[in-house]
């Protein structure tokens, strides 16, 4: 048993610093060994430190050792407190993982959350079996490195789990396997995703411990893993397999011995020898082989007689498979539906409206419905379309959800009520539309029954190596049916401009007429995004190289950046494409919330559930909120948006309000807002929103990137969690500090007005239209 900390008087600071006092003669290494075990006992792993302050008696050698241990040995053991990525989720499945590594040996492995501690555990398990494993970071490793084994830890929601998994899809090798841990952990959002995926892919689930699932995603998994997944369909064989591995990981087994060794960092036992790939062996692997042959002989015959199911994930090579249900209620796999061969048009019921005459026509294409806005990207699209309409553009909005997603009739009706001309394209080829402009209505109606041609052949996609790796992604954003629709509308309506949202939606642009101005609103710079967020322990949702992003950008005549720094990055990535900066305007809502904020101590967070926001809220509740509540006992935190799904409901003083219809009312009731996401890219729309509602906001330095200097100066920027908490307390208790933003009402309104925000874009569009028209011979 470890002695008490003794010579170390420890005070855990606020996330980015630790203060402690080391007495003379104390051992830094011994102290950090105890500190590490203390954190591990709390389930805390891999939280990075920005600073480490030391007071008391010590010599320079001790301090040097301290810094070395702090920067190296300690880092893998401290994180955001989410037990989903900690070693215990895997320890009860060590025996199976040893065998799995044997099947894949040698292999490249990755943790979907890029957690160093989990990667270290995978390496130790592999070493115990004598296997070769290379653990890579999804955020920083070369994109060309294929991943054979991907670990997906527990997640706060199914949507977060889906995004985390999609991050790694392009990295999986032909024999790629996904291991999903924590399937029996309460509140694990990955369980819902697992339930979807097992209907599409060969799988096997272990139910002991915290639960573990295996998915064969690659096209050519090892034969033994095919067999394992086939056992799912044989109840007796599946039970024998589960019982066998569960017994190996019991209290008196090598698996438990291995887990104990990892707890106290003793050398791992060599108690589980494996059968070499080229010969025979003894120990665990021979036992497993005998067990597999004894309990699954018939499955081996099935394996050799036919290929097992190998459907890829949505967004890789084929569309998602359908799930049917037997009378007993058990899901089973069925083949993916064939791609649609023709477009089918149906009308969306919309009230009649009178539209003013306009001279210019724009077709805007998006994978998300921008109204009602649920996230920053949707809000941006909606505001830009509103401005374009006011500047004399006829707008036809075409929405094509990603594979596996769809819009309800209510969502379609909401779009038709907001925009004059709307078309929603489903993966089945159904085109639901409502158009107030007769010419647009006629063009959409003429698409009924139109054959959908093979876009890959028309675009000669196999010849472009720069974008070959991204084809699954670009075809997901812009499937053949959408390419056919846009090309037909371009020919029939002859729009002045086609606006694609995100570089992944540019697939159809090369097929459009030369005189059509092709514009891409980038929203983000994806080739640099991973490096910006990975430092803070956040996995990027999609990673591409600068060359790949340049190839996608080159399809456009004009690129829109959301803020100046990203505009410069885009110019460096693709110098041949003009880039203009256009942020996000805010409607004049200051009149509703003018004056000093209310006296009630209400703090407001408005955010979606992306990984950066989810991590920020968790960290705020852990490192800042207790201090705020201690200083202001009546303080309440109101959480609006889907990020509230990560809450347990037991957090003191916290109310999850979900989506609200009256966002202005929520701001009126709040004294201040916070944006606790430490990492991020683009323009922080929620920061602008808080200022537009005349509410002070506390945030990290990244929260003001891309904003005008005057607006930055109105934000309370902090660099550690203690300062974050102190800033919140000050704004809750100091009327002068809380009213500083309201005093700048007129200047805020001017800086966030459409005239200011879109001035450069209006000029760039005029110049782009002129160039496009001159490019066409008379």
XYZ file of C-alpha atoms in Angstrom:
778
model
C 0.000 0.000 0.000
C 1.312 3.445 -0.877
C 2.297 5.732 2.021
C 0.335 8.967 2.351
C 1.546 11.913 0.358
C 3.575 12.934 3.397
C 6.109 15.412 2.139
C 3.799 16.796 -0.505
C 1.056 19.225 0.387
C -1.193 18.946 -2.668
C -3.790 21.410 -3.869
C -5.385 20.589 -7.200
C -5.822 23.843 -9.102
C -8.147 24.684 -11.953
C -7.378 22.322 -14.860
C -4.310 24.074 -16.206
C -2.156 24.286 -13.095
C -1.184 22.340 -10.006
C 0.287 23.991 -6.913
C 2.107 21.852 -4.382
C 4.797 22.155 -1.781
C 7.725 19.745 -1.792
C 9.737 19.608 1.442
C 13.494 19.297 1.525
C 14.720 15.836 0.680
C 11.445 14.802 -0.923
C 11.487 12.623 -4.013
C 9.805 14.152 -7.070
C 9.466 10.800 -8.756
C 7.944 9.200 -5.660
C 5.548 12.118 -5.301
C 4.400 11.885 -8.889
C 4.034 8.134 -8.596
C 1.642 8.664 -5.712
C -0.073 11.544 -7.491
C -0.567 9.440 -10.597
C -2.139 6.571 -8.615
C -4.360 9.070 -6.809
C -5.708 10.391 -10.113
C -6.116 6.873 -11.490
C -8.126 5.895 -8.430
C -10.553 8.655 -9.434
C -10.663 7.408 -13.010
C -8.928 10.562 -14.236
C -6.539 10.152 -17.148
C -4.779 12.344 -19.692
C -5.650 15.975 -18.813
C -2.889 18.229 -20.176
C -1.297 20.894 -18.008
C -0.239 24.295 -19.252
C 1.669 25.189 -16.098
C 3.116 23.529 -13.022
C 4.112 25.757 -10.122
C 6.468 24.599 -7.387
C 7.085 26.211 -4.004
C 9.206 25.143 -1.060
C 12.682 23.713 -0.644
C 14.160 21.840 -3.556
C 17.337 21.839 -5.578
C 17.719 22.338 -9.327
C 18.105 18.623 -9.952
C 14.800 17.929 -8.247
C 13.121 20.657 -10.275
C 14.520 19.269 -13.529
C 13.217 15.813 -12.659
C 9.894 17.339 -11.718
C 9.511 19.076 -15.085
C 10.537 15.938 -16.932
C 8.033 13.785 -15.098
C 5.318 16.437 -15.432
C 5.759 16.797 -19.180
C 6.204 13.117 -19.905
C 5.300 10.421 -17.421
C 2.397 12.276 -15.833
C 0.606 13.442 -18.993
C -0.822 10.052 -20.006
C -2.567 9.682 -16.661
C -4.683 12.820 -16.406
C -7.632 13.817 -18.609
C -11.122 15.294 -18.628
C -12.474 12.686 -16.237
C -14.527 10.760 -18.787
C -14.103 7.129 -17.703
C -15.068 6.049 -21.215
C -11.486 6.395 -22.389
C -9.798 4.991 -19.301
C -8.131 1.561 -19.137
C -10.796 -0.133 -16.929
C -13.135 -0.280 -19.946
C -10.712 -2.731 -21.554
C -9.235 -4.579 -18.592
C -12.087 -7.075 -18.308
C -11.477 -8.120 -21.926
C -7.720 -8.571 -21.946
C -7.829 -12.242 -22.967
C -9.900 -11.536 -26.049
C -7.789 -8.533 -27.002
C -4.628 -10.647 -26.823
C -6.202 -13.134 -29.220
C -7.506 -10.327 -31.445
C -4.022 -8.820 -31.694
C -2.715 -12.255 -32.606
C -5.195 -12.457 -35.486
C -4.099 -9.053 -36.800
C -0.385 -9.232 -35.920
C 1.412 -7.030 -36.900
C -1.089 -4.196 -36.737
C -1.634 -0.458 -36.543
C -4.078 0.562 -33.799
C -5.729 3.852 -32.859
C -8.071 5.141 -30.199
C -10.960 7.134 -31.706
C -10.636 9.698 -28.921
C -6.833 9.842 -29.354
C -6.416 8.998 -25.668
C -2.792 8.339 -24.736
C -3.662 6.152 -21.754
C -5.812 3.820 -23.839
C -3.096 3.579 -26.478
C -0.602 2.683 -23.747
C -2.866 -0.097 -22.496
C -3.234 -1.486 -26.018
C 0.542 -1.559 -26.366
C 0.968 -3.375 -23.038
C -1.635 -5.970 -23.962
C 0.043 -6.550 -27.312
C 3.427 -6.910 -25.657
C 2.025 -9.491 -23.246
C 1.137 -11.672 -26.226
C 4.336 -11.044 -28.121
C 2.532 -9.129 -30.870
C 3.678 -6.078 -32.745
C 1.373 -3.076 -32.505
C 1.924 0.512 -33.567
C -0.463 3.015 -31.993
C -1.075 6.151 -34.043
C -2.916 9.397 -33.401
C -5.851 10.082 -35.690
C -5.262 13.787 -35.224
C -1.588 13.952 -36.126
C -0.463 10.789 -37.906
C 0.028 10.796 -41.661
C -3.255 10.259 -43.431
C -1.728 7.499 -45.523
C -1.231 5.239 -42.480
C -4.001 2.577 -42.589
C -5.477 1.554 -39.248
C -6.194 -2.139 -38.630
C -7.821 -1.802 -35.205
C -9.865 1.175 -34.014
C -11.050 1.471 -30.416
C -14.295 3.453 -29.964
C -14.787 4.338 -26.287
C -18.031 5.189 -24.558
C -19.606 8.445 -25.745
C -22.049 10.941 -24.330
C -24.559 10.527 -27.164
C -25.198 8.440 -30.260
C -24.591 11.476 -32.461
C -21.237 12.139 -30.797
C -20.343 8.464 -31.179
C -21.266 8.577 -34.859
C -19.141 11.672 -35.471
C -16.220 10.179 -33.568
C -16.385 6.991 -35.617
C -16.752 8.825 -38.919
C -13.532 10.671 -38.105
C -11.592 7.443 -38.561
C -13.470 5.816 -41.440
C -11.045 6.949 -44.152
C -8.176 5.505 -42.094
C -9.406 1.905 -41.806
C -7.441 -0.729 -43.692
C -8.943 -3.523 -45.799
C -8.904 -5.766 -42.734
C -10.016 -2.987 -40.384
C -11.747 -3.939 -37.126
C -13.617 -1.601 -34.761
C -13.712 -2.469 -31.046
C -16.487 -0.700 -29.104
C -15.998 -0.717 -25.334
C -18.420 0.022 -22.511
C -21.533 -1.426 -24.186
C -22.987 -2.252 -20.773
C -22.094 1.084 -19.240
C -25.180 3.181 -18.356
C -25.487 6.313 -20.444
C -23.058 5.206 -23.150
C -24.268 6.846 -26.366
C -22.203 4.404 -28.411
C -24.729 1.663 -27.564
C -27.342 3.180 -29.882
C -24.768 3.421 -32.666
C -23.716 -0.194 -32.018
C -27.327 -1.310 -32.391
C -27.436 0.365 -35.807
C -24.113 -0.997 -37.015
C -24.630 -4.654 -36.106
C -27.466 -4.738 -38.626
C -24.995 -3.819 -41.359
C -21.696 -5.437 -40.441
C -20.337 -8.729 -39.111
C -20.168 -8.376 -35.352
C -19.779 -10.130 -32.029
C -20.570 -8.863 -28.527
C -19.068 -9.863 -25.182
C -21.349 -9.204 -22.225
C -19.085 -9.626 -19.220
C -17.413 -6.692 -17.509
C -18.432 -3.397 -19.065
C -19.220 -5.110 -22.359
C -17.223 -5.132 -25.570
C -18.272 -5.277 -29.212
C -16.298 -6.201 -32.329
C -17.192 -5.024 -35.839
C -15.478 -6.256 -39.003
C -15.596 -3.132 -41.160
C -12.796 -3.820 -43.627
C -13.286 -5.691 -46.876
C -10.873 -8.506 -45.990
C -10.926 -9.306 -42.253
C -8.841 -12.264 -41.004
C -10.681 -15.599 -41.371
C -10.740 -16.203 -37.612
C -12.561 -12.910 -37.070
C -15.074 -13.767 -39.779
C -15.722 -16.954 -37.889
C -16.126 -15.112 -34.615
C -18.758 -12.839 -36.160
C -20.545 -15.775 -37.774
C -20.975 -17.210 -34.278
C -23.464 -14.421 -33.584
C -26.003 -16.377 -35.626
C -25.416 -19.613 -33.656
C -26.703 -19.143 -30.108
C -24.839 -22.161 -28.667
C -21.516 -21.243 -30.260
C -21.887 -17.602 -29.212
C -22.569 -18.548 -25.601
C -19.582 -20.894 -25.516
C -17.317 -18.165 -26.876
C -18.592 -15.613 -24.362
C -18.231 -18.034 -21.446
C -14.732 -19.020 -22.487
C -13.346 -15.493 -22.687
C -15.236 -14.384 -19.584
C -13.629 -17.244 -17.640
C -10.161 -16.157 -18.772
C -10.813 -12.667 -17.443
C -12.140 -13.937 -14.102
C -10.630 -13.244 -10.667
C -7.911 -15.916 -10.858
C -6.908 -15.779 -14.498
C -4.031 -14.351 -16.487
C -6.330 -11.557 -17.604
C -6.776 -10.387 -14.028
C -3.057 -10.723 -13.394
C -2.442 -8.499 -16.387
C -4.930 -5.943 -15.124
C -3.268 -5.950 -11.705
C 0.110 -5.418 -13.319
C -1.223 -2.407 -15.180
C -2.586 -0.997 -11.930
C 0.763 -0.894 -10.179
C 3.010 -0.648 -13.267
C 4.859 -3.927 -12.611
C 6.227 -5.689 -15.707
C 3.515 -7.553 -17.546
C 3.477 -11.362 -17.124
C 4.320 -13.560 -20.088
C 1.539 -15.920 -19.158
C -0.256 -16.018 -22.486
C 1.965 -17.357 -25.288
C 0.403 -17.349 -28.739
C 0.603 -19.524 -31.817
C 3.098 -17.886 -34.198
C 1.647 -16.944 -37.580
C 3.845 -19.477 -39.356
C 3.756 -22.385 -36.952
C 2.220 -23.912 -33.885
C 2.432 -22.883 -30.283
C 1.004 -23.479 -26.878
C -0.847 -21.675 -24.135
C -3.775 -19.374 -24.642
C -3.859 -19.344 -28.435
C -3.843 -23.139 -28.723
C -6.649 -23.300 -26.176
C -8.611 -20.733 -28.127
C -8.013 -22.544 -31.410
C -9.200 -25.847 -29.921
C -12.202 -24.135 -28.405
C -13.118 -22.451 -31.689
C -12.815 -25.689 -33.613
C -14.776 -27.655 -31.023
C -17.679 -25.240 -30.688
C -17.783 -23.786 -34.195
C -16.824 -26.577 -36.590
C -19.964 -25.998 -38.634
C -19.178 -22.291 -38.831
C -15.748 -23.040 -40.266
C -17.488 -24.977 -43.026
C -19.749 -21.992 -43.667
C -16.734 -19.736 -43.819
C -14.991 -21.818 -46.469
C -18.216 -22.353 -48.422
C -19.118 -18.695 -48.882
C -18.014 -15.155 -48.120
C -19.326 -13.562 -44.959
C -21.211 -10.281 -44.961
C -18.769 -7.411 -45.607
C -20.900 -4.282 -45.983
C -18.895 -1.097 -45.317
C -19.964 1.767 -43.105
C -22.070 4.563 -44.562
C -19.773 7.092 -46.144
C -17.098 4.601 -47.184
C -18.007 2.761 -50.367
C -21.643 1.746 -50.364
C -24.820 3.111 -48.920
C -26.128 1.975 -45.540
C -27.860 -1.361 -45.282
C -31.458 -1.626 -44.180
C -32.459 -3.280 -40.930
C -35.469 -5.543 -40.866
C -37.040 -7.072 -37.809
C -38.086 -10.649 -37.251
C -41.376 -11.457 -35.485
C -39.347 -11.989 -32.314
C -38.005 -8.468 -32.604
C -34.395 -9.358 -33.355
C -32.639 -7.177 -35.920
C -31.056 -8.892 -38.890
C -28.892 -7.731 -41.762
C -30.368 -7.211 -45.183
C -28.602 -6.008 -48.318
C -28.256 -2.270 -48.909
C -30.981 -0.880 -51.165
C -29.869 -0.205 -54.732
C -29.039 3.356 -55.715
C -32.037 5.175 -57.219
C -32.227 5.097 -60.983
C -34.529 8.095 -61.468
C -35.745 11.229 -59.698
C -39.308 11.368 -58.388
C -40.838 14.758 -57.643
C -43.512 15.468 -55.061
C -44.875 18.752 -53.812
C -44.527 20.191 -50.323
C -47.717 21.881 -49.180
C -46.878 25.547 -48.668
C -49.080 28.644 -48.387
C -49.191 30.775 -51.546
C -47.046 33.872 -51.500
C -46.334 36.854 -53.717
C -42.687 37.261 -54.570
C -41.054 40.452 -55.830
C -39.373 40.482 -59.217
C -35.640 39.846 -59.075
C -32.978 39.791 -61.760
C -30.442 37.311 -60.348
C -30.911 33.629 -59.530
C -28.928 31.619 -56.992
C -29.041 27.862 -56.366
C -27.749 27.096 -52.860
C -26.982 23.490 -51.913
C -26.515 22.206 -48.350
C -26.491 18.889 -46.493
C -28.226 20.455 -43.465
C -31.569 22.268 -43.289
C -30.712 25.834 -42.265
C -34.073 26.555 -40.681
C -34.895 26.425 -37.900
C -31.163 26.673 -37.099
C -29.902 24.101 -34.599
C -26.179 24.799 -34.893
C -23.820 27.548 -35.964
C -23.412 26.336 -39.536
C -27.175 26.291 -40.072
C -27.506 29.772 -38.595
C -24.789 31.039 -40.938
C -26.499 29.621 -44.038
C -29.867 31.050 -43.010
C -28.484 34.530 -42.375
C -26.552 34.625 -45.650
C -29.590 33.531 -47.672
C -31.679 36.178 -45.938
C -29.123 38.838 -46.906
C -28.891 37.605 -50.496
C -32.678 37.796 -50.808
C -32.617 41.373 -49.568
C -29.923 42.194 -52.149
C -32.135 41.158 -55.063
C -31.347 37.466 -55.478
C -33.919 34.801 -56.204
C -32.843 31.835 -54.076
C -33.518 28.146 -54.681
C -32.375 26.132 -51.674
C -31.552 22.468 -52.345
C -31.054 20.320 -49.232
C -29.610 16.808 -49.559
C -29.047 15.134 -46.149
C -26.107 12.804 -45.673
C -26.510 9.062 -45.962
C -28.520 7.607 -43.079
C -30.223 10.954 -42.400
C -33.522 12.337 -43.621
C -35.889 15.239 -43.113
C -39.369 14.858 -41.691
C -42.410 16.335 -43.388
C -42.498 18.951 -40.626
C -38.925 19.982 -41.398
C -39.754 20.230 -45.088
C -42.774 22.373 -44.297
C -40.649 24.626 -42.074
C -38.195 25.156 -44.924
C -41.022 25.931 -47.338
C -42.394 28.463 -44.890
C -39.043 30.179 -44.537
C -37.698 30.202 -48.117
C -39.526 31.043 -51.331
C -38.097 28.110 -53.321
C -37.042 24.827 -51.674
C -36.162 21.307 -52.818
C -35.282 18.425 -50.489
C -33.573 15.436 -52.114
C -33.660 12.094 -50.286
C -31.351 9.136 -50.825
C -34.211 7.304 -52.534
C -34.260 9.895 -55.319
C -37.430 11.589 -54.071
C -37.343 15.345 -54.659
C -39.798 17.176 -52.398
C -40.245 20.770 -53.472
C -42.175 23.998 -53.070
C -41.500 26.982 -55.319
C -43.167 30.372 -55.384
C -41.401 31.364 -58.618
C -43.278 29.724 -61.558
C -40.151 29.150 -63.652
C -38.437 27.379 -60.756
C -41.560 25.297 -60.047
C -41.683 24.232 -63.684
C -37.993 23.296 -63.753
C -38.343 21.191 -60.618
C -41.476 19.489 -61.917
C -39.684 18.592 -65.150
C -37.205 16.493 -63.167
C -39.856 13.875 -62.374
C -38.746 10.566 -63.876
C -35.374 11.928 -65.006
C -32.777 9.094 -65.109
C -29.869 9.383 -62.690
C -26.618 8.911 -64.563
C -23.319 7.626 -63.198
C -21.585 10.793 -62.015
C -18.251 9.040 -61.454
C -17.931 8.356 -65.169
C -19.053 11.850 -66.158
C -16.511 13.395 -63.769
C -13.740 10.902 -64.582
C -13.177 10.583 -60.847
C -10.800 7.645 -61.048
C -8.200 9.808 -62.814
C -7.747 12.337 -59.996
C -5.447 10.852 -57.365
C -5.583 13.990 -55.233
C -9.237 13.410 -54.340
C -9.410 9.612 -54.671
C -9.214 8.997 -50.920
C -12.037 11.464 -50.310
C -14.461 9.961 -52.824
C -16.513 8.186 -50.128
C -16.946 11.533 -48.372
C -17.700 13.678 -51.419
C -20.142 11.070 -52.750
C -21.855 11.072 -49.364
C -22.215 14.873 -49.419
C -23.060 14.987 -53.118
C -24.485 11.654 -54.379
C -25.225 10.950 -58.025
C -28.861 12.003 -57.600
C -27.764 15.455 -56.397
C -25.231 15.783 -59.208
C -27.994 14.983 -61.701
C -30.368 17.479 -60.065
C -27.873 20.364 -59.987
C -26.708 19.774 -63.557
C -30.299 19.688 -64.820
C -31.307 22.846 -62.909
C -28.204 24.621 -64.154
C -29.108 23.806 -67.751
C -32.808 24.624 -67.429
C -32.768 27.654 -65.104
C -29.330 28.996 -66.091
C -28.699 30.465 -62.615
C -26.199 33.280 -62.158
C -24.584 31.510 -59.201
C -24.423 28.107 -57.501
C -23.369 28.252 -53.845
C -22.081 25.010 -52.308
C -21.759 24.770 -48.529
C -18.525 23.003 -47.517
C -15.762 21.911 -49.893
C -17.147 18.355 -49.851
C -20.259 19.583 -51.680
C -18.271 20.815 -54.720
C -18.438 17.476 -56.555
C -21.016 18.647 -59.117
C -19.433 22.032 -59.902
C -17.246 20.845 -62.833
C -20.408 19.793 -64.727
C -22.026 23.228 -64.583
C -21.949 25.825 -67.351
C -18.862 28.028 -67.607
C -20.906 31.208 -67.146
C -22.383 29.983 -63.841
C -20.448 31.547 -60.956
C -19.402 28.645 -58.735
C -18.936 29.623 -55.098
C -18.058 27.492 -52.076
C -18.719 28.660 -48.526
C -15.970 26.755 -46.727
C -17.225 27.164 -43.115
C -13.893 25.628 -41.977
C -10.366 24.920 -43.175
C -10.345 21.158 -42.722
C -6.691 20.516 -43.528
C -5.590 22.673 -40.575
C -8.509 22.040 -38.213
C -7.124 18.849 -36.637
C -3.932 20.573 -35.524
C -5.919 23.370 -33.902
C -8.163 21.157 -31.780
C -6.018 18.067 -31.127
C -3.796 19.992 -28.686
C -6.790 20.229 -26.377
C -7.680 16.538 -26.552
C -10.504 16.926 -29.086
C -10.692 14.631 -32.099
C -11.473 16.281 -35.411
C -14.586 15.085 -37.195
C -12.903 14.899 -40.612
C -9.266 15.272 -41.576
C -7.892 15.998 -45.039
C -4.522 17.075 -46.411
C -3.808 20.545 -47.871
C -3.444 18.980 -51.332
C -6.862 17.336 -51.021
C -8.470 20.550 -49.838
C -6.796 22.463 -52.683
C -8.232 20.011 -55.215
C -11.742 20.513 -53.826
C -11.360 24.297 -53.712
C -10.103 24.429 -57.302
C -13.554 23.450 -58.549
C -14.923 26.842 -57.452
C -14.536 30.327 -58.916
C -14.721 31.940 -55.483
C -14.256 30.701 -51.917
C -15.813 32.290 -48.845
C -13.920 32.155 -45.531
C -15.718 32.779 -42.274
C -12.901 34.849 -40.753
C -9.680 36.606 -41.898
C -7.163 34.090 -40.496
C -8.834 31.237 -42.332
C -9.031 33.314 -45.502
C -5.258 33.581 -45.451
C -4.923 29.830 -44.917
C -7.169 29.148 -47.907
C -5.133 31.478 -50.113
C -2.000 29.565 -49.203
C -3.675 26.201 -49.844
C -5.060 27.168 -53.285
C -3.611 30.480 -54.575
C -5.544 30.273 -57.858
C -8.986 30.630 -56.259
C -10.017 34.104 -55.002
C -10.985 34.123 -51.336
C -13.280 36.626 -49.617
C -14.118 36.904 -45.924
C -17.717 37.015 -44.753
C -18.643 36.427 -41.137
C -22.141 36.163 -39.711
C -24.506 39.073 -39.194
C -26.853 39.350 -36.263
C -30.338 40.846 -36.534
C -30.992 43.997 -34.529
C -32.308 42.407 -31.363
C -30.648 44.708 -28.887
C -33.875 46.538 -28.132
C -35.306 43.442 -26.502
C -32.442 43.104 -24.023
C -31.075 46.625 -23.635
C -29.907 47.911 -20.279
C -28.255 46.307 -17.280
C -28.643 42.484 -17.242
C -31.081 41.108 -14.639
C -30.019 40.681 -11.046
C -30.803 36.954 -10.972
C -27.539 34.936 -11.001
C -28.266 32.992 -14.188
C -25.424 31.821 -16.428
C -26.288 30.731 -19.969
C -24.682 28.212 -22.348
C -26.088 27.795 -25.868
C -24.377 25.058 -27.879
C -24.773 21.959 -30.022
C -23.329 18.610 -28.939
C -20.182 18.549 -31.059
C -17.075 17.152 -29.391
C -15.570 20.547 -28.583
C -18.724 21.858 -26.934
C -19.314 18.628 -25.003
C -15.805 18.628 -23.600
C -16.055 22.316 -22.742
C -19.278 21.853 -20.779
C -17.886 18.846 -18.889
C -14.743 20.737 -17.953
C -16.685 23.844 -16.924
C -18.897 21.800 -14.607
C -15.906 20.073 -13.130
C -13.369 22.858 -12.746
C -15.266 26.175 -12.637
C -18.878 25.620 -11.592
C -18.129 24.373 -8.038
C -16.147 27.557 -7.383
C -18.959 29.695 -8.814
C -21.567 27.977 -6.651
C -19.397 28.353 -3.558
C -19.120 32.105 -4.156
C -22.719 32.598 -5.368
C -24.819 29.771 -3.835
C -27.950 30.687 -5.787
C -26.252 30.650 -9.173
C -27.997 28.684 -11.929
C -26.585 27.378 -15.186
C -29.095 27.195 -18.043
C -27.970 24.854 -20.840
C -29.718 25.333 -24.182
C -29.183 23.142 -27.216
C -28.290 19.525 -27.821
C -25.130 19.769 -25.707
C -27.431 19.334 -22.710
C -27.704 15.647 -23.612
C -24.384 14.998 -21.860
C -25.829 16.036 -18.493
C -26.860 13.428 -15.955
C -29.519 15.611 -14.327
C -27.791 15.517 -10.940
C -25.508 18.518 -11.443
C -26.244 21.123 -8.723
C -27.817 24.303 -10.008
C -27.875 23.154 -13.622
C -30.967 23.128 -15.846
C -30.979 21.478 -19.264
C -33.562 23.375 -21.321
C -32.971 21.636 -24.656
C -34.156 23.511 -27.727
C -36.133 26.670 -26.991
C -38.362 28.652 -29.323
C -37.669 31.958 -27.575
C -33.879 32.274 -27.509
C -34.116 36.018 -26.951
C -36.141 35.311 -23.819
C -33.436 32.960 -22.566
C -30.846 35.718 -22.993
C -33.128 38.240 -21.270
C -33.302 35.923 -18.252
C -29.521 35.469 -18.105
C -26.995 37.795 -16.531
C -24.130 36.484 -18.644
C -23.167 33.778 -21.106
C -20.176 31.443 -21.189
C -18.455 29.569 -23.994
C -16.297 26.944 -22.249
C -15.062 25.232 -25.446
C -11.294 25.590 -25.160
C -10.713 24.491 -28.769
C -12.354 25.527 -31.960
C -12.042 26.897 -35.460
C -13.927 29.308 -37.649
C -15.980 32.137 -36.183
C -17.631 31.583 -32.803
C -21.206 32.405 -33.671
C -22.428 31.927 -30.102
C -19.978 34.624 -28.996
C -21.471 37.064 -31.497
C -24.954 35.997 -30.469
C -24.307 36.808 -26.812
C -22.939 40.247 -27.712
C -25.917 40.905 -29.981
C -28.171 40.214 -27.005
C -26.005 42.626 -24.961
C -24.823 39.973 -22.550
C -21.230 39.680 -21.332
C -19.520 36.398 -22.175
C -16.624 34.525 -20.590
C -14.513 32.416 -22.906
C -11.061 31.187 -23.888
C -8.832 33.122 -26.327
C -9.955 30.888 -29.199
C -13.508 32.104 -28.619
C -12.754 35.512 -30.149
C -10.740 34.398 -33.172
C -11.808 36.119 -36.379
C -13.739 38.872 -34.586
C -13.247 42.614 -34.961
C -10.894 44.059 -32.322
C -13.681 46.175 -30.810
C -15.832 43.086 -30.305
C -12.928 41.119 -28.850
C -12.434 43.837 -26.274
C -15.989 43.357 -25.006
C -15.389 39.680 -24.177
C -13.941 38.396 -20.907
C -11.029 36.210 -22.073
C -9.347 33.831 -19.632
C -6.463 31.366 -19.799
C -7.210 28.913 -16.983
C -10.239 27.507 -15.200
C -9.621 29.404 -11.969
C -9.709 32.686 -13.886
C -12.780 31.423 -15.743
C -14.637 30.837 -12.480
C -13.500 34.174 -11.048
C -14.712 36.035 -14.153
C -18.142 34.415 -13.880
C -18.374 35.330 -10.193
C -17.351 38.933 -10.917
C -20.029 39.332 -13.596
C -22.661 37.791 -11.329
C -21.890 40.194 -8.494
C -20.683 43.433 -10.162
C -23.353 45.458 -11.977
C -20.806 47.766 -13.616
C -18.884 44.839 -15.098
C -22.077 43.113 -16.230
C -23.375 46.270 -17.919
C -20.235 47.040 -19.939
C -21.523 45.220 -23.034
C -24.940 46.901 -22.914
C -23.208 50.287 -22.892
C -21.695 49.466 -26.308
C -25.074 48.694 -27.881
C -24.879 51.006 -30.886
C -21.354 49.983 -31.853
C -22.190 46.279 -31.559
C -25.222 46.731 -33.813
C -23.106 48.499 -36.437
C -20.313 45.903 -36.434
C -22.748 42.981 -36.699
C -25.020 44.544 -39.330
C -25.369 42.906 -42.769
C -23.945 46.049 -44.376
C -20.685 45.592 -42.479
C -20.444 41.810 -42.444
C -21.182 41.189 -46.143
C -19.650 44.312 -47.718
C -16.605 42.481 -49.097
C -18.722 39.531 -50.255
C -21.070 41.771 -52.220
C -18.160 43.279 -54.089
C -16.559 39.870 -54.696
C -19.801 38.463 -56.099
C -20.177 41.383 -58.487
C -16.615 40.932 -59.709
C -17.063 37.156 -59.978
C -20.222 37.487 -62.048
C -18.440 39.876 -64.372
C -15.527 37.451 -64.840
C -17.854 34.495 -65.469
C -19.789 36.338 -68.149
C -16.622 37.524 -69.878
C -15.306 33.925 -69.914
C -18.085 32.836 -72.318
C -17.490 33.653 -75.993
C -20.137 35.881 -77.532
